[in-house]
Amino acid sequence: MPIESRYVFKNVDQLGIAFKKGSPVRDDFNLWLKEQGPQKISGIVDSWMK
């Protein structure tokens, strides 16, 4: 079952990441994602999709 957003606005991120663009929290989250690397992130996503 694909992930879907209940509320969709034209030209807006469909899944609505939790942190506003340009916010320090989003910058920290993006840094954390980079530190984890693609393999670890894929493992996290795979475990939640089961």
PDB file of C-alpha atoms in Angstrom:
ATOM      1  CA  MET A   1       0.000   0.000   0.000  1.00  0.00           C
ATOM      2  CA  PRO A   2       1.607   3.307  -1.032  1.00  0.00           C
ATOM      3  CA  ILE A   3       1.844   6.250   1.346  1.00  0.00           C
ATOM      4  CA  GLU A   4      -0.736   8.910   0.527  1.00  0.00           C
ATOM      5  CA  SER A   5      -1.409  12.357   1.894  1.00  0.00           C
ATOM      6  CA  ARG A   6      -4.947  13.259   2.848  1.00  0.00           C
ATOM      7  CA  TYR A   7      -4.417  16.948   2.080  1.00  0.00           C
ATOM      8  CA  VAL A   8      -2.549  17.848  -1.108  1.00  0.00           C
ATOM      9  CA  PHE A   9      -1.850  21.363  -2.314  1.00  0.00           C
ATOM     10  CA  LYS A  10      -0.559  22.201  -5.771  1.00  0.00           C
ATOM     11  CA  ASN A  11       3.249  22.640  -5.910  1.00  0.00           C
ATOM     12  CA  VAL A  12       3.669  21.647  -2.255  1.00  0.00           C
ATOM     13  CA  ASP A  13       5.532  18.687  -0.791  1.00  0.00           C
ATOM     14  CA  GLN A  14       2.918  15.912  -0.922  1.00  0.00           C
ATOM     15  CA  LEU A  15       4.010  14.168   2.267  1.00  0.00           C
ATOM     16  CA  GLY A  16       4.679  17.379   4.170  1.00  0.00           C
ATOM     17  CA  ILE A  17       7.944  16.754   5.994  1.00  0.00           C
ATOM     18  CA  ALA A  18       7.514  17.719   9.627  1.00  0.00           C
ATOM     19  CA  PHE A  19      10.000  20.587   9.641  1.00  0.00           C
ATOM     20  CA  LYS A  20       9.600  23.935   7.887  1.00  0.00           C
ATOM     21  CA  LYS A  21      12.157  24.629   5.161  1.00  0.00           C
ATOM     22  CA  GLY A  22      14.998  26.755   6.480  1.00  0.00           C
ATOM     23  CA  SER A  23      14.332  25.928  10.141  1.00  0.00           C
ATOM     24  CA  PRO A  24      17.262  24.865  12.346  1.00  0.00           C
ATOM     25  CA  VAL A  25      15.413  21.676  13.304  1.00  0.00           C
ATOM     26  CA  ARG A  26      15.089  20.680   9.650  1.00  0.00           C
ATOM     27  CA  ASP A  27      18.782  21.431   9.093  1.00  0.00           C
ATOM     28  CA  ASP A  28      19.646  19.175  12.055  1.00  0.00           C
ATOM     29  CA  PHE A  29      17.383  16.432  10.697  1.00  0.00           C
ATOM     30  CA  ASN A  30      18.943  16.675   7.226  1.00  0.00           C
ATOM     31  CA  LEU A  31      22.406  16.426   8.795  1.00  0.00           C
ATOM     32  CA  TRP A  32      21.313  13.348  10.766  1.00  0.00           C
ATOM     33  CA  LEU A  33      20.015  11.744   7.548  1.00  0.00           C
ATOM     34  CA  LYS A  34      23.365  12.358   5.836  1.00  0.00           C
ATOM     35  CA  GLU A  35      25.246  10.910   8.818  1.00  0.00           C
ATOM     36  CA  GLN A  36      23.146   7.732   8.752  1.00  0.00           C
ATOM     37  CA  GLY A  37      23.815   7.072   5.087  1.00  0.00           C
ATOM     38  CA  PRO A  38      21.543   5.498   2.472  1.00  0.00           C
ATOM     39  CA  GLN A  39      21.918   1.885   3.650  1.00  0.00           C
ATOM     40  CA  LYS A  40      20.888   2.587   7.229  1.00  0.00           C
ATOM     41  CA  ILE A  41      17.978   4.806   6.116  1.00  0.00           C
ATOM     42  CA  SER A  42      16.794   2.057   3.741  1.00  0.00           C
ATOM     43  CA  GLY A  43      16.922  -0.418   6.621  1.00  0.00           C
ATOM     44  CA  ILE A  44      14.832   1.882   8.809  1.00  0.00           C
ATOM     45  CA  VAL A  45      12.261   2.416   6.047  1.00  0.00           C
ATOM     46  CA  ASP A  46      12.134  -1.309   5.261  1.00  0.00           C
ATOM     47  CA  SER A  47      11.518  -2.204   8.914  1.00  0.00           C
ATOM     48  CA  TRP A  48       8.602   0.270   9.138  1.00  0.00           C
ATOM     49  CA  MET A  49       7.073  -0.885   5.850  1.00  0.00           C
ATOM     50  CA  LYS A  50       6.684  -4.492   7.059  1.00  0.00           C
TER      51      LYS A  50
END
